[in-house]
Tab-separated table of C-alpha atoms and ligand atoms in Angstrom:
chain	number	residue	atom	x	y	z
A	15	MET	CA	119.002	70.413	109.521
A	16	THR	CA	119.905	73.058	106.856
A	17	ILE	CA	119.860	76.410	107.613
A	18	HIS	CA	118.534	78.624	104.574
A	19	ALA	CA	119.583	82.348	104.521
A	20	ILE	CA	117.180	84.455	102.675
A	21	SER	CA	118.661	87.963	101.628
A	22	GLY	CA	117.420	90.784	99.289
A	23	TYR	CA	114.088	92.693	99.920
A	24	HIS	CA	111.797	91.096	97.500
A	25	ALA	CA	112.767	87.517	98.736
A	26	ALA	CA	112.525	88.518	102.156
A	27	SER	CA	109.056	89.854	101.800
A	28	GLU	CA	108.061	86.932	99.819
A	29	THR	CA	109.243	84.594	102.403
A	30	LEU	CA	107.584	86.263	105.375
A	31	ALA	CA	104.325	86.191	103.513
A	32	ASP	CA	104.682	82.472	102.782
A	33	LYS	CA	102.003	80.806	104.726
A	34	GLN	CA	103.777	77.522	104.386
A	35	LEU	CA	106.530	78.711	106.944
A	36	SER	CA	105.792	79.164	110.574
A	37	GLN	CA	107.470	81.513	113.344
A	38	SER	CA	110.745	79.824	114.882
A	39	LEU	CA	112.493	82.760	116.154
A	40	TYR	CA	111.335	82.566	119.644
A	41	ASP	CA	111.719	78.811	120.307
A	42	GLU	CA	114.510	79.392	122.709
A	43	GLY	CA	112.475	81.904	124.550
A	44	ALA	CA	109.555	79.598	125.081
A	45	VAL	CA	109.680	80.254	128.852
A	46	ILE	CA	107.535	83.377	128.053
A	47	MET	CA	106.582	83.043	124.427
A	48	ALA	CA	105.098	79.636	124.076
A	49	ASP	CA	101.667	79.913	122.118
A	50	VAL	CA	101.651	83.710	122.389
A	51	LEU	CA	100.308	85.425	119.321
A	52	LEU	CA	103.448	85.902	117.672
A	53	VAL	CA	104.468	82.142	117.372
A	54	LEU	CA	100.875	80.770	116.414
A	55	HIS	CA	100.360	79.473	113.014
A	56	GLY	CA	97.456	79.021	110.860
A	57	ALA	CA	93.535	79.035	112.282
A	58	PRO	CA	94.594	79.595	116.075
A	59	HIS	CA	96.818	82.296	114.760
A	60	ARG	CA	94.084	83.996	112.675
A	61	ALA	CA	91.448	83.418	115.399
A	62	ARG	CA	93.322	85.240	118.117
A	63	ARG	CA	94.848	88.050	115.849
A	64	GLY	CA	91.128	88.811	114.802
A	65	LEU	CA	90.315	89.217	118.256
A	66	GLU	CA	93.179	91.285	119.469
A	67	LEU	CA	93.214	93.458	116.217
A	68	ARG	CA	89.924	95.029	117.720
A	69	VAL	CA	92.320	97.193	120.012
A	70	PHE	CA	94.523	98.241	117.290
A	71	ARG	CA	92.084	100.330	115.000
A	72	ARG	CA	93.138	103.433	113.283
A	73	ASP	CA	90.267	105.428	114.927
A	74	PHE	CA	91.604	104.483	118.386
A	75	PHE	CA	95.379	105.308	117.207
A	76	ARG	CA	94.043	108.898	116.318
A	77	TYR	CA	92.246	109.150	119.698
A	78	TYR	CA	95.093	107.908	121.760
A	79	GLU	CA	97.439	110.085	119.981
A	80	HIS	CA	95.587	113.383	120.401
A	81	GLU	CA	93.851	112.752	123.624
A	82	VAL	CA	95.532	110.318	126.057
A	83	PHE	CA	99.442	110.545	124.795
A	84	PRO	CA	100.208	114.340	125.006
A	85	ALA	CA	99.382	114.467	128.842
A	86	THR	CA	101.523	111.010	129.374
A	87	LEU	CA	104.236	112.757	127.260
A	88	ALA	CA	104.203	116.229	128.959
A	89	GLN	CA	104.415	114.704	132.253
A	90	SER	CA	107.198	112.179	131.712
A	91	MET	CA	109.304	114.330	129.479
A	92	GLY	CA	108.747	117.436	131.682
A	93	ALA	CA	110.056	115.947	134.657
A	94	HIS	CA	113.431	114.899	132.724
A	95	ALA	CA	113.583	118.177	131.094
A	96	GLU	CA	113.397	120.075	134.270
A	97	ARG	CA	116.465	118.406	135.590
A	98	GLY	CA	118.064	119.367	132.404
A	99	HIS	CA	119.413	115.729	131.661
A	100	ALA	CA	118.323	112.243	131.140
A	101	ASP	CA	119.239	109.027	129.839
A	102	LEU	CA	117.081	108.475	126.605
A	103	ILE	CA	116.965	104.845	127.094
A	104	ASP	CA	115.430	105.244	130.624
A	105	LEU	CA	113.169	108.245	129.434
A	106	GLY	CA	111.910	106.123	126.392
A	107	TYR	CA	111.125	102.967	128.425
A	108	GLY	CA	109.397	105.001	131.154
A	109	ILE	CA	107.107	106.688	128.426
A	110	THR	CA	106.671	103.422	126.257
A	111	MET	CA	106.136	101.176	129.299
A	112	ASN	CA	102.853	103.227	130.148
A	113	LEU	CA	101.675	103.352	126.455
A	114	THR	CA	102.137	99.531	125.983
A	115	ALA	CA	100.399	98.890	129.284
A	116	ASP	CA	97.522	100.969	128.232
A	117	PHE	CA	97.125	98.706	124.978
A	118	ALA	CA	97.753	95.530	126.852
A	119	GLY	CA	95.555	96.180	129.683
A	120	VAL	CA	97.841	96.280	132.764
A	121	ASP	CA	96.496	98.864	135.280
A	122	ARG	CA	99.067	101.067	137.352
A	123	PRO	CA	96.673	102.018	140.372
A	124	ARG	CA	99.508	104.095	141.998
A	125	GLY	CA	100.777	105.918	139.038
A	126	ASP	CA	104.077	106.824	140.617
A	127	ALA	CA	107.840	106.447	139.245
A	128	ASP	CA	108.402	103.535	141.511
A	129	GLU	CA	105.427	101.467	139.953
A	130	THR	CA	106.493	102.356	136.384
A	131	ALA	CA	110.182	101.157	137.371
A	132	GLN	CA	108.904	97.934	138.752
A	133	LEU	CA	106.880	97.267	135.509
A	134	ARG	CA	109.922	98.378	133.415
A	135	ARG	CA	112.108	95.833	135.149
A	136	LEU	CA	109.916	93.114	134.840
A	137	THR	CA	109.321	93.921	131.193
A	138	ALA	CA	113.128	94.220	130.586
A	139	THR	CA	113.389	90.481	131.983
A	140	PHE	CA	110.505	89.433	129.537
A	141	SER	CA	112.395	90.938	126.659
A	142	GLU	CA	115.698	89.276	127.398
A	143	GLY	CA	113.539	86.095	127.785
A	144	ALA	CA	111.789	86.553	124.259
A	145	THR	CA	114.982	87.326	122.554
A	146	LEU	CA	116.907	84.552	124.388
A	147	VAL	CA	118.022	83.158	120.949
A	148	HIS	CA	120.474	86.560	120.649
A	149	SER	CA	121.244	86.708	124.364
A	150	THR	CA	124.891	86.526	125.205
A	151	ARG	CA	124.224	85.441	128.763
A	152	ASP	CA	123.959	82.128	130.310
A	153	LYS	CA	120.323	80.949	128.953
A	154	GLU	CA	119.437	78.615	131.874
A	155	VAL	CA	119.995	81.588	134.404
A	156	VAL	CA	118.015	84.141	132.039
A	157	ARG	CA	115.175	81.577	132.062
A	158	ALA	CA	115.035	81.244	135.803
A	159	GLU	CA	114.865	85.181	135.880
A	160	VAL	CA	111.979	85.113	133.545
A	161	ARG	CA	110.192	82.595	135.458
A	162	ALA	CA	110.382	84.664	138.777
A	163	ALA	CA	109.456	87.816	136.931
A	164	LEU	CA	106.429	86.278	135.630
A	165	ALA	CA	105.413	85.232	139.185
A	166	GLU	CA	105.833	88.622	140.452
A	167	PHE	CA	103.984	90.297	137.425
A	168	ASP	CA	101.199	87.739	138.118
A	169	ALA	CA	100.733	88.743	141.614
A	170	THR	CA	101.267	92.419	141.452
A	171	PHE	CA	100.009	93.595	138.129
A	172	TYR	CA	98.254	91.063	136.239
A	173	ARG	CA	95.839	89.297	138.785
A	174	PRO	CA	94.184	92.865	140.045
A	175	SER	CA	94.115	94.151	136.378
A	176	MET	CA	92.181	90.861	135.385
A	177	GLN	CA	89.956	91.038	138.510
A	178	ARG	CA	88.799	94.707	137.876
A	179	ARG	CA	88.124	93.691	134.299
A	180	ARG	CA	86.118	90.758	135.108
A	181	ASP	CA	83.951	92.725	137.555
A	182	LEU	CA	83.366	95.461	134.791
A	183	LEU	CA	82.421	92.732	132.432
A	184	ALA	CA	79.994	91.199	134.913
A	185	ARG	CA	78.520	94.630	135.513
A	186	PHE	CA	78.219	95.289	131.777
A	187	ALA	CA	76.374	91.774	131.226
A	188	ALA	CA	74.119	92.951	133.896
A	189	GLY	CA	73.270	96.207	132.286
A	190	GLU	CA	74.788	98.212	135.023
A	191	ILE	CA	77.269	99.961	132.648
A	192	THR	CA	77.578	100.754	128.782
A	193	GLU	CA	79.939	99.243	126.482
A	194	ASP	CA	81.816	102.666	126.656
A	195	ALA	CA	82.735	101.959	130.283
A	196	LEU	CA	84.800	99.003	129.356
A	197	PRO	CA	88.536	99.448	128.953
A	198	ARG	CA	89.781	99.185	125.501
A	199	ASP	CA	92.582	96.814	125.382
A	200	VAL	CA	93.804	93.118	124.854
A	201	LEU	CA	93.217	91.820	128.222
A	202	THR	CA	89.441	92.961	128.123
A	203	VAL	CA	89.051	91.643	124.590
A	204	LEU	CA	90.482	88.134	125.741
A	205	LEU	CA	88.495	87.742	128.914
A	206	ARG	CA	85.234	88.745	127.019
A	207	ASN	CA	86.000	86.130	124.266
A	208	GLU	CA	87.374	83.401	126.437
A	209	ASP	CA	84.768	80.933	124.798
A	210	LYS	CA	85.992	81.844	121.321
A	211	VAL	CA	89.650	81.227	121.678
A	212	GLU	CA	91.588	78.466	123.187
A	213	ILE	CA	93.675	79.878	126.018
A	214	SER	CA	94.475	78.706	129.431
A	215	PRO	CA	94.809	81.144	132.434
A	216	ASP	CA	98.728	81.037	132.382
A	217	LEU	CA	98.873	81.670	128.472
A	218	MET	CA	96.635	84.435	129.034
A	219	MET	CA	98.936	86.099	131.725
A	220	ARG	CA	101.919	85.296	129.315
A	221	GLU	CA	100.136	86.888	126.322
A	222	ILE	CA	99.935	90.134	128.114
A	223	ALA	CA	103.543	89.914	129.532
A	224	PHE	CA	104.337	89.374	125.789
A	225	TYR	CA	102.690	92.481	124.631
A	226	LEU	CA	104.329	94.489	127.319
A	227	GLN	CA	107.945	93.485	125.966
A	228	ALA	CA	106.654	93.495	122.253
A	229	GLY	CA	105.612	97.235	122.462
A	230	SER	CA	107.752	98.932	124.911
A	231	HIS	CA	111.372	97.386	124.004
A	232	SER	CA	110.933	98.006	120.266
A	233	THR	CA	109.402	101.615	120.637
A	234	ALA	CA	112.250	102.443	123.110
A	235	ASN	CA	114.972	101.462	121.053
A	236	ALA	CA	113.306	102.925	117.678
A	237	THR	CA	113.108	106.442	119.521
A	238	THR	CA	116.771	106.193	120.561
A	239	HIS	CA	117.984	105.352	117.023
A	240	ALA	CA	115.695	107.821	115.364
A	241	PHE	CA	116.880	110.611	117.676
A	242	HIS	CA	120.659	109.699	117.123
A	243	ASP	CA	120.002	109.568	113.310
A	244	VAL	CA	118.151	112.875	113.238
A	245	VAL	CA	120.693	114.909	115.452
A	246	THR	CA	123.715	113.236	113.540
A	247	TRP	CA	122.031	114.280	110.170
A	248	CYS	CA	121.170	117.767	111.546
A	249	ALA	CA	124.668	118.344	112.380
A	250	GLU	CA	125.875	117.285	108.963
A	251	HIS	CA	123.139	119.088	107.277
A	252	PRO	CA	122.341	122.512	108.739
A	253	GLU	CA	119.955	123.235	105.873
A	254	ASP	CA	117.709	120.393	107.081
A	255	ASP	CA	118.075	121.198	110.828
A	256	ARG	CA	115.229	123.927	110.665
A	257	ARG	CA	112.984	121.966	108.500
A	258	ILE	CA	113.076	118.976	110.919
A	259	ARG	CA	112.208	121.201	113.822
A	260	SER	CA	109.482	123.107	111.878
A	261	ASP	CA	107.934	120.587	109.327
A	262	PRO	CA	106.487	117.486	111.190
A	263	LEU	CA	105.831	115.701	108.241
A	264	PHE	CA	109.455	115.777	107.383
A	265	LEU	CA	110.173	114.630	110.888
A	266	GLN	CA	108.333	111.553	110.400
A	267	ARG	CA	109.966	110.901	107.066
A	268	CYS	CA	113.229	110.952	108.885
A	269	VAL	CA	111.766	108.661	111.569
A	270	HIS	CA	110.637	106.189	108.798
A	271	GLU	CA	114.097	106.314	107.494
A	272	SER	CA	115.625	105.423	110.875
A	273	LEU	CA	113.124	102.542	111.307
A	274	ARG	CA	114.282	101.146	107.810
A	275	LEU	CA	117.900	101.254	109.231
A	276	HIS	CA	117.311	99.524	112.453
A	277	PRO	CA	114.713	96.812	112.499
A	278	ALA	CA	113.946	95.639	116.004
A	279	SER	CA	115.504	92.100	115.147
A	280	PRO	CA	118.203	92.110	112.284
A	281	VAL	CA	116.666	88.621	111.487
A	282	ALA	CA	113.351	86.854	111.310
A	283	GLU	CA	113.267	82.851	111.389
A	284	ARG	CA	110.883	80.428	110.232
A	285	ARG	CA	110.337	76.796	110.039
A	286	PRO	CA	108.614	75.123	107.005
A	287	VAL	CA	105.410	73.288	107.988
A	288	CYS	CA	105.725	70.917	105.046
A	289	PRO	CA	108.252	70.306	102.331
A	290	MET	CA	108.406	73.358	100.225
A	291	ALA	CA	110.265	75.494	97.580
A	292	LEU	CA	111.689	78.628	99.109
A	293	SER	CA	111.732	81.861	97.425
A	294	GLY	CA	114.837	81.441	94.752
A	295	GLY	CA	113.703	77.800	94.560
A	296	ALA	CA	115.817	75.952	97.201
A	297	HIS	CA	113.992	72.897	98.695
A	298	ALA	CA	113.186	73.054	102.299
A	299	THR	CA	111.739	70.627	104.900
A	300	PRO	CA	110.131	70.783	108.362
A	301	ALA	CA	113.712	69.910	109.801
A	302	ASP	CA	115.191	73.118	108.247
A	303	ARG	CA	115.317	76.743	109.256
A	304	VAL	CA	114.902	79.752	107.229
A	305	VAL	CA	116.598	82.791	108.195
A	306	VAL	CA	115.243	86.126	106.734
A	307	GLU	CA	117.865	88.669	106.736
A	308	MET	CA	115.586	91.645	107.518
A	309	ALA	CA	118.410	94.261	108.295
A	310	GLN	CA	120.184	93.174	104.889
A	311	ALA	CA	116.831	93.411	103.019
A	312	ASN	CA	116.180	96.947	104.291
A	313	ARG	CA	119.385	97.890	103.014
A	314	ASP	CA	119.086	96.210	99.487
A	315	THR	CA	120.756	98.739	97.103
A	316	THR	CA	118.378	97.565	94.175
A	317	VAL	CA	115.495	98.675	95.980
A	318	PHE	CA	116.776	101.619	98.229
A	319	GLY	CA	119.464	102.783	95.904
A	320	PRO	CA	123.228	103.033	96.140
A	321	ASP	CA	123.247	104.750	99.285
A	322	ALA	CA	120.721	102.144	100.941
A	323	ASP	CA	123.397	101.807	103.811
A	324	VAL	CA	123.019	105.422	105.057
A	325	PHE	CA	120.384	107.583	106.542
A	326	ASN	CA	119.127	109.801	103.816
A	327	PRO	CA	115.480	111.254	104.535
A	328	HIS	CA	115.393	112.527	100.915
A	329	ARG	CA	115.692	109.064	99.512
A	330	VAL	CA	113.187	108.317	96.732
A	331	LEU	CA	111.255	104.884	97.158
A	332	PRO	CA	110.063	102.939	94.259
A	333	GLU	CA	106.336	102.607	94.122
A	334	GLY	CA	104.721	100.282	96.701
A	335	ILE	CA	107.727	100.117	98.969
A	336	PRO	CA	107.079	101.192	102.601
A	337	PRO	CA	109.689	103.657	103.845
A	338	TRP	CA	110.481	101.508	107.091
A	339	GLY	CA	111.081	98.550	104.604
A	340	LEU	CA	110.450	95.319	106.556
A	341	THR	CA	111.187	96.731	110.045
A	342	PHE	CA	107.319	95.898	110.931
A	343	GLY	CA	107.315	92.533	109.154
A	344	THR	CA	104.886	91.640	106.431
A	345	GLY	CA	102.375	88.850	105.854
A	346	VAL	CA	100.286	87.406	108.763
A	347	HIS	CA	102.578	88.424	111.574
A	348	THR	CA	102.835	92.094	110.404
A	349	CYS	CA	103.245	94.205	113.557
A	350	LEU	CA	99.893	95.095	115.177
A	351	GLY	CA	101.510	98.244	116.517
A	352	ARG	CA	102.886	99.491	113.106
A	353	ASP	CA	100.608	102.465	112.796
A	354	LEU	CA	100.332	103.377	116.366
A	355	ASP	CA	104.101	103.697	116.461
A	356	GLY	CA	105.103	104.665	112.943
A	357	GLY	CA	101.823	106.768	112.063
A	358	MET	CA	100.310	106.778	108.839
A	359	GLN	CA	102.408	107.552	105.652
A	360	ALA	CA	101.849	111.036	104.465
A	361	ARG	CA	100.457	111.816	101.075
A	362	PRO	CA	100.867	114.915	99.121
A	363	ASP	CA	97.475	116.172	100.257
A	364	THR	CA	97.862	115.222	104.006
A	365	ASP	CA	97.036	117.887	106.571
A	366	PRO	CA	99.737	118.359	109.125
A	367	ALA	CA	97.331	119.578	111.650
A	368	THR	CA	95.110	116.320	111.525
A	369	HIS	CA	97.544	113.842	110.487
A	370	GLN	CA	98.349	110.619	112.589
A	371	TYR	CA	102.038	110.865	113.143
A	372	GLY	CA	102.734	107.788	115.396
A	373	ILE	CA	104.188	107.394	118.928
A	374	VAL	CA	107.940	107.376	117.665
A	375	PRO	CA	107.985	110.581	115.554
A	376	LEU	CA	105.949	112.381	118.322
A	377	LEU	CA	108.486	111.491	120.938
A	378	VAL	CA	111.420	112.569	118.710
A	379	LYS	CA	109.601	115.867	118.075
A	380	ALA	CA	108.987	116.405	121.812
A	381	LEU	CA	112.720	115.829	122.458
A	382	LEU	CA	113.685	118.263	119.748
A	383	ASP	CA	111.181	120.827	121.004
A	384	ARG	CA	112.986	120.857	124.290
A	385	ASN	CA	116.280	121.272	122.431
A	386	ALA	CA	117.361	117.724	123.706
A	387	ARG	CA	121.092	116.934	122.384
A	388	PRO	CA	123.576	114.021	123.268
A	389	ASP	CA	125.702	114.881	126.291
A	390	PRO	CA	129.333	115.621	124.929
A	391	ALA	CA	130.822	114.651	128.053
A	392	ASN	CA	129.117	111.422	128.170
A	393	PRO	CA	129.020	109.600	124.753
A	394	PRO	CA	126.430	106.899	124.278
A	395	THR	CA	127.288	103.081	124.591
A	396	ARG	CA	126.111	100.043	122.919
A	397	SER	CA	124.276	97.464	124.893
A	398	SER	CA	126.507	94.448	125.856
A	399	HIS	CA	123.857	91.821	126.968
A	400	THR	CA	122.572	91.117	123.436
A	401	GLU	CA	124.059	90.598	119.990
A	402	ARG	CA	121.426	93.027	118.710
A	403	PRO	CA	122.777	96.552	117.792
A	404	ASN	CA	120.904	98.411	120.552
A	405	TRP	CA	122.007	101.323	122.573
A	406	GLY	CA	122.892	100.567	126.116
A	407	THR	CA	123.083	104.118	127.371
A	408	TYR	CA	122.394	107.341	125.760
A	409	PRO	CA	122.849	110.419	127.887
A	410	ILE	CA	121.135	113.786	126.672
A	411	LEU	CA	121.000	117.130	127.959
A	412	PHE	CA	117.969	119.402	127.829
A	413	ASP	CA	117.670	123.330	127.917
A	414	HIS	CA	116.314	124.340	131.296
B	526	LIG	C1	108.974	100.685	116.406
B	526	LIG	C2	108.345	99.778	117.065
B	526	LIG	C3	108.001	98.303	116.690
B	526	LIG	C4	108.635	97.507	115.768
B	526	LIG	C5	110.031	97.809	114.879
B	526	LIG	C6	108.005	96.139	115.536
B	526	LIG	C7	108.210	95.127	114.886
B	526	LIG	C8	107.546	94.025	114.843
B	526	LIG	C9	107.734	92.827	113.824
B	526	LIG	C10	109.027	92.746	112.889
B	526	LIG	C11	106.770	92.023	114.057
B	526	LIG	C12	106.842	90.663	113.151
B	526	LIG	C13	107.819	89.740	113.582
B	526	LIG	C14	107.678	88.506	112.745
B	526	LIG	O1	107.133	88.507	111.573
B	526	LIG	O2	108.526	87.445	113.085
B	526	LIG	C15	105.983	92.400	114.971
B	526	LIG	C16	104.753	91.551	115.524
B	526	LIG	C17	104.067	92.058	116.476
B	526	LIG	N1	104.082	93.497	117.235
B	526	LIG	FE1	105.467	94.707	116.929
B	526	LIG	N2	107.002	96.199	116.529
B	526	LIG	C18	106.874	97.476	117.089
B	526	LIG	C19	105.914	97.912	118.160
B	526	LIG	C20	104.867	97.266	118.547
B	526	LIG	C21	103.997	97.786	119.628
B	526	LIG	C22	103.890	99.278	120.192
B	526	LIG	C23	102.998	97.015	119.783
B	526	LIG	C24	101.848	96.839	120.710
B	526	LIG	C25	101.481	97.782	121.435
B	526	LIG	C26	103.432	95.711	118.894
B	526	LIG	C27	102.829	94.512	119.030
B	526	LIG	C28	103.162	93.503	117.984
B	526	LIG	C29	102.281	92.186	118.147
B	526	LIG	C30	101.190	91.770	118.885
B	526	LIG	C31	103.011	91.445	117.045
B	526	LIG	C32	102.569	90.018	116.566
B	526	LIG	C33	101.439	89.923	115.555
B	526	LIG	C34	101.388	88.777	115.173
B	526	LIG	O3	102.146	87.600	115.178
B	526	LIG	O4	99.965	88.475	114.573
B	526	LIG	N3	104.498	96.068	118.312
B	526	LIG	N4	106.522	93.435	115.461
């Protein structure tokens, strides 16, 4: 087996968009990831993505951001802010857990902190399982933990959520309720279209578990990175500090710059489905692996300029290059949560009052509005159970 490394922004982008390459980063994490959307290829991927995409529409993101999210945010952030301190990783996970559960279709009937904590604990285990390829722990031990977490999730959260949706769909079919009364989430869409996609009961449960981890883990990490980059920049650039606090479009630009520097996974991995020529001309076969260096591509100086390695929200981007680079991927597996989390890219005529900013910029704004700042007595630490460059703890202080 030959491992082909693809570096450079344009080669990486071309490789991710190549339909002769299928997903292979999650092979090690099959205990949760086998046959979920992210690892499917070709027609089965198109069919399932087409269905699930119905939940990820811009009009719904706008509604969610303006109508649903502010209440969740005020409640979770308010409790931490009143205490005067928090761990940003905890806080981020608490908020993004509920957000992702809403989109996946996982009910939290009690709505209390213990329930969120249980879901968060299960999701953290799912994440470790999905990203097993980068785990520094004994992989068999992690797999056993994931199996136990899936069983607990199935009994506690998934089955009651599924039954409630099945009952609602039966009432809808009988004409007792209108379509508006159905939840708008991935689980409802799948249950409603069971005859149109091949998906076993076990796979449907893992698909929902996959959503929980895909959404919450990356959103919580991106929020912590963005907060860190923004406060570090403000400390070194006092002239931008006031602007960041008063101009939400500029703050969104800062978050996009941070997303570029910290893709959720530093690499993507693909396997050729047939003998083929890779970007750059090398020949690859199905026995080979193609490693796309996402973090490196996002710091390509020929695209992002000589200071590509550092945070600079004033960076001028070439035409057609997204400010977050390849952080949300590109091609058939482009992240379904991209616009939800990153918002729409501002244009010169964007109205700040009606703009869709994205969940991560809104979270960072909510932190800054409460004067959140790193706790000088407890510096943040890096996560030790993964090779990914994530924060493990990030203590912050609030103004009372
Ligand atoms: C900052 C936050 C996020 C980042 C950086 C991120 C990143 C990514 C990346 C890089 C991919 C493609 C992976 C590949 O091509 O190998 C992806 C796929 C995906 N993401 Fe996200 N994601 C984020 C948030 C979310 C959220 C909030 C959701 C859902 C609520 C979500 C759902 C998905 C799904 C379903 C896919 C698979 C799409 C497919 O295979 O067709 N993501 N994400």
